[in-house]
Amino acid sequence: PDFTQYADVNAKKQAFFAYLQPVVAVNNQRILDDRARLAALANTSDEALSRADRRFLAGLVDRYEIDTSASSEDQRAELMVRLDTVPMSLALTQAAMESAWGTSRFAREGNNLFGQWCYQPGCGIVPKRRGEGQVHEVASFDDVDAAVASYLRNINSHRAYADLRAARADLRATNQPVTGNAMANHLLRYSERGLDYVEEIQSMIRVNKLAVLDGV
């Protein structure tokens, strides 16, 4: 959608959230489906795995960048930590911030709502203000669904967000809600702005009353 057409800020916000929320929901559900299948294999020995299950696990190990030198037991345990959803409030807020509510050049030309970079020549859009000696591009995606999937994979695999994943796992283990406000505390490395970025995310979640989307 062309979000630049909205003169009214509140109308733009509502349209943006209404458009993106189901896309995030679908991608989070895919993660939950894989997580459920992974959990079902918890007590299955390597020898008893079917060929399909072996392919499934190998695909997850590759996608979520699991250390292949670790034992299969440790690999599955780490997959359970990484293979989890990102709170809706957090995903929507980061998308709004990083894409200027869907109006940025990178959102319009490359479906990139989350400011993700790539490093292969031609992988995306070259920023006009890229510094001398820098080689990154802003990633391009075929559609917004692919951009959301990439964002979730980034949160669930990049070493910069290991603390977020650990905190999320602790909350799961004690049956506490996983909220965007809480998870935002672990995004200090998502932006060069550090703590200011985190506080702006939390403020936007609060102002836009998005916590309800996390079930709290």
CSV table of C-alpha atoms in Angstrom, one decimal:
chain,number,residue,atom,x,y,z
A,1,PRO,CA,0.0,0.0,0.0
A,2,ASP,CA,1.0,3.6,-0.6
A,3,PHE,CA,1.2,4.9,3.0
A,4,THR,CA,2.3,8.3,1.7
A,5,GLN,CA,-1.3,9.0,0.7
A,6,TYR,CA,-2.4,9.5,4.3
A,7,ALA,CA,-2.5,13.1,5.5
A,8,ASP,CA,-3.9,12.1,8.8
A,9,VAL,CA,-1.2,10.5,11.1
A,10,ASN,CA,-3.7,8.4,13.0
A,11,ALA,CA,-5.2,7.0,9.8
A,12,LYS,CA,-1.7,6.2,8.5
A,13,LYS,CA,-0.9,4.3,11.7
A,14,GLN,CA,-4.1,2.4,11.7
A,15,ALA,CA,-3.7,1.4,8.0
A,16,PHE,CA,-0.1,0.4,8.6
A,17,PHE,CA,-0.8,-1.8,11.6
A,18,ALA,CA,-3.9,-3.3,9.9
A,19,TYR,CA,-1.8,-4.3,6.9
A,20,LEU,CA,1.2,-5.6,8.7
A,21,GLN,CA,-0.3,-7.4,11.7
A,22,PRO,CA,-1.7,-10.4,9.7
A,23,VAL,CA,1.7,-10.8,7.9
A,24,VAL,CA,3.5,-11.0,11.2
A,25,ALA,CA,0.9,-13.4,12.6
A,26,VAL,CA,1.3,-15.8,9.7
A,27,ASN,CA,5.0,-15.8,10.0
A,28,ASN,CA,4.9,-16.3,13.8
A,29,GLN,CA,2.5,-19.2,13.3
A,30,ARG,CA,5.0,-20.9,10.9
A,31,ILE,CA,7.5,-20.7,13.6
A,32,LEU,CA,5.1,-22.2,16.1
A,33,ASP,CA,4.3,-25.0,13.8
A,34,ASP,CA,8.0,-25.8,13.4
A,35,ARG,CA,8.5,-25.5,17.1
A,36,ALA,CA,5.7,-28.0,17.8
A,37,ARG,CA,7.2,-30.5,15.3
A,38,LEU,CA,10.6,-30.0,16.9
A,39,ALA,CA,9.2,-30.6,20.4
A,40,ALA,CA,7.5,-33.7,19.2
A,41,LEU,CA,10.9,-35.1,18.3
A,42,ALA,CA,12.4,-34.4,21.7
A,43,ASN,CA,12.5,-38.0,22.8
A,44,THR,CA,13.3,-39.5,19.4
A,45,SER,CA,16.8,-40.8,19.1
A,46,ASP,CA,18.9,-39.9,16.0
A,47,GLU,CA,18.7,-43.5,14.9
A,48,ALA,CA,14.9,-43.5,15.0
A,49,LEU,CA,14.5,-40.3,13.0
A,50,SER,CA,12.8,-40.7,9.7
A,51,ARG,CA,14.4,-39.3,6.5
A,52,ALA,CA,11.9,-36.5,6.5
A,53,ASP,CA,12.6,-35.6,10.1
A,54,ARG,CA,16.3,-35.6,9.4
A,55,ARG,CA,15.8,-33.1,6.6
A,56,PHE,CA,13.6,-31.0,8.8
A,57,LEU,CA,16.1,-30.8,11.5
A,58,ALA,CA,19.0,-30.1,9.1
A,59,GLY,CA,17.0,-27.3,7.6
A,60,LEU,CA,16.4,-25.7,11.0
A,61,VAL,CA,20.0,-26.0,12.0
A,62,ASP,CA,21.0,-24.2,8.8
A,63,ARG,CA,18.3,-21.6,9.0
A,64,TYR,CA,18.9,-20.7,12.6
A,65,GLU,CA,22.7,-20.9,12.4
A,66,ILE,CA,23.2,-23.6,15.0
A,67,ASP,CA,26.7,-24.8,15.7
A,68,THR,CA,27.0,-28.1,13.8
A,69,SER,CA,29.9,-29.2,15.9
A,70,ALA,CA,27.6,-29.5,18.9
A,71,SER,CA,25.9,-32.7,19.8
A,72,SER,CA,22.5,-33.4,18.3
A,73,GLU,CA,21.0,-33.1,21.8
A,74,ASP,CA,22.6,-29.6,22.3
A,75,GLN,CA,21.5,-28.6,18.8
A,76,ARG,CA,17.9,-29.4,19.5
A,77,ALA,CA,18.0,-27.7,22.8
A,78,GLU,CA,19.4,-24.5,21.2
A,79,LEU,CA,16.8,-24.8,18.4
A,80,MET,CA,14.0,-24.7,21.1
A,81,VAL,CA,15.5,-21.4,22.3
A,82,ARG,CA,15.7,-19.9,18.9
A,83,LEU,CA,12.6,-21.2,17.3
A,84,ASP,CA,10.1,-18.9,19.0
A,85,THR,CA,7.9,-16.0,18.1
A,86,VAL,CA,8.6,-12.3,18.4
A,87,PRO,CA,5.9,-10.3,20.2
A,88,MET,CA,3.5,-8.6,17.8
A,89,SER,CA,3.9,-5.2,19.5
A,90,LEU,CA,7.7,-5.3,19.0
A,91,ALA,CA,7.5,-6.4,15.3
A,92,LEU,CA,5.0,-3.7,14.5
A,93,THR,CA,6.8,-1.0,16.3
A,94,GLN,CA,10.2,-1.8,14.8
A,95,ALA,CA,8.7,-1.9,11.3
A,96,ALA,CA,7.0,1.5,11.9
A,97,MET,CA,10.2,3.1,13.2
A,98,GLU,CA,12.6,1.6,10.6
A,99,SER,CA,10.4,2.3,7.6
A,100,ALA,CA,8.8,5.6,8.7
A,101,TRP,CA,5.4,4.0,8.7
A,102,GLY,CA,6.0,2.3,5.3
A,103,THR,CA,7.0,5.5,3.5
A,104,SER,CA,10.8,5.2,3.4
A,105,ARG,CA,12.7,4.7,0.1
A,106,PHE,CA,13.8,1.2,1.2
A,107,ALA,CA,10.2,0.2,2.1
A,108,ARG,CA,8.8,1.5,-1.1
A,109,GLU,CA,11.5,0.2,-3.4
A,110,GLY,CA,12.6,-3.0,-1.6
A,111,ASN,CA,9.8,-4.0,0.8
A,112,ASN,CA,12.4,-3.6,3.6
A,113,LEU,CA,10.4,-2.5,6.7
A,114,PHE,CA,13.1,-3.4,9.3
A,115,GLY,CA,16.3,-1.7,8.1
A,116,GLN,CA,18.1,-4.9,7.4
A,117,TRP,CA,21.4,-4.8,5.7
A,118,CYS,CA,23.1,-7.2,3.3
A,119,TYR,CA,26.7,-7.3,2.1
A,120,GLN,CA,26.8,-8.9,-1.4
A,121,PRO,CA,27.0,-6.5,-4.3
A,122,GLY,CA,23.5,-6.1,-5.8
A,123,CYS,CA,21.7,-7.7,-2.9
A,124,GLY,CA,19.7,-4.6,-2.2
A,125,ILE,CA,19.6,-0.8,-2.4
A,126,VAL,CA,22.7,1.3,-2.0
A,127,PRO,CA,22.1,4.0,0.6
A,128,LYS,CA,22.7,7.5,-0.7
A,129,ARG,CA,24.5,8.4,2.5
A,130,ARG,CA,26.7,5.3,2.7
A,131,GLY,CA,30.1,6.3,4.1
A,132,GLU,CA,33.3,6.0,2.3
A,133,GLY,CA,34.7,2.5,2.4
A,134,GLN,CA,31.4,0.9,3.5
A,135,VAL,CA,30.1,-1.9,1.3
A,136,HIS,CA,26.7,-2.7,2.8
A,137,GLU,CA,23.4,-2.3,1.0
A,138,VAL,CA,19.9,-2.2,2.4
A,139,ALA,CA,18.3,-5.6,1.6
A,140,SER,CA,15.6,-5.9,-1.0
A,141,PHE,CA,12.8,-8.4,-0.7
A,142,ASP,CA,10.3,-9.8,-3.2
A,143,ASP,CA,7.4,-9.0,-0.9
A,144,VAL,CA,6.7,-7.9,2.7
A,145,ASP,CA,6.1,-11.5,3.8
A,146,ALA,CA,9.7,-12.3,2.9
A,147,ALA,CA,10.9,-9.2,4.8
A,148,VAL,CA,9.0,-10.2,7.9
A,149,ALA,CA,10.4,-13.8,7.7
A,150,SER,CA,13.9,-12.4,7.4
A,151,TYR,CA,13.4,-10.1,10.4
A,152,LEU,CA,12.1,-12.9,12.6
A,153,ARG,CA,15.0,-15.1,11.5
A,154,ASN,CA,17.5,-12.3,12.3
A,155,ILE,CA,16.1,-11.9,15.8
A,156,ASN,CA,16.1,-15.6,16.3
A,157,SER,CA,19.6,-16.4,15.0
A,158,HIS,CA,22.0,-13.4,15.2
A,159,ARG,CA,24.4,-13.4,18.1
A,160,ALA,CA,23.6,-9.8,18.8
A,161,TYR,CA,20.2,-10.9,20.2
A,162,ALA,CA,21.3,-13.9,22.2
A,163,ASP,CA,20.2,-12.1,25.4
A,164,LEU,CA,16.8,-11.5,24.0
A,165,ARG,CA,16.4,-15.2,23.2
A,166,ALA,CA,17.7,-16.2,26.7
A,167,ALA,CA,15.3,-13.8,28.4
A,168,ARG,CA,12.4,-15.1,26.3
A,169,ALA,CA,13.2,-18.7,27.1
A,170,ASP,CA,13.3,-17.9,30.8
A,171,LEU,CA,9.8,-16.3,30.6
A,172,ARG,CA,8.5,-19.3,28.7
A,173,ALA,CA,9.9,-21.7,31.3
A,174,THR,CA,8.1,-19.9,34.1
A,175,ASN,CA,4.8,-19.4,32.1
A,176,GLN,CA,5.2,-15.6,32.1
A,177,PRO,CA,4.1,-13.5,29.1
A,178,VAL,CA,6.6,-12.5,26.5
A,179,THR,CA,6.0,-8.9,25.8
A,180,GLY,CA,7.4,-6.4,23.3
A,181,ASN,CA,8.2,-4.0,26.1
A,182,ALA,CA,10.4,-6.6,27.9
A,183,MET,CA,12.1,-7.9,24.8
A,184,ALA,CA,12.9,-4.4,23.6
A,185,ASN,CA,15.4,-4.1,26.5
A,186,HIS,CA,17.6,-6.6,24.6
A,187,LEU,CA,17.8,-4.7,21.3
A,188,LEU,CA,20.6,-2.3,22.3
A,189,ARG,CA,22.6,-3.6,19.3
A,190,TYR,CA,19.8,-3.3,16.7
A,191,SER,CA,20.6,0.4,16.2
A,192,GLU,CA,23.6,2.6,16.7
A,193,ARG,CA,21.4,4.7,18.9
A,194,GLY,CA,21.5,2.0,21.6
A,195,LEU,CA,19.4,2.9,24.7
A,196,ASP,CA,17.7,5.8,23.0
A,197,TYR,CA,16.4,3.3,20.4
A,198,VAL,CA,15.1,0.9,23.0
A,199,GLU,CA,13.4,3.7,24.9
A,200,GLU,CA,11.7,5.0,21.7
A,201,ILE,CA,10.4,1.5,20.9
A,202,GLN,CA,9.0,1.2,24.4
A,203,SER,CA,7.4,4.6,24.2
A,204,MET,CA,5.8,3.8,20.8
A,205,ILE,CA,4.4,0.6,22.2
A,206,ARG,CA,2.9,2.5,25.1
A,207,VAL,CA,1.6,5.5,23.0
A,208,ASN,CA,0.0,3.2,20.4
A,209,LYS,CA,-1.4,0.9,23.0
A,210,LEU,CA,0.1,-2.2,21.4
A,211,ALA,CA,0.7,-4.2,24.5
A,212,VAL,CA,-2.7,-5.7,24.2
A,213,LEU,CA,-1.5,-7.5,21.1
A,214,ASP,CA,0.9,-9.4,23.4
A,215,GLY,CA,-2.0,-10.6,25.6
A,216,VAL,CA,-1.2,-8.3,28.4
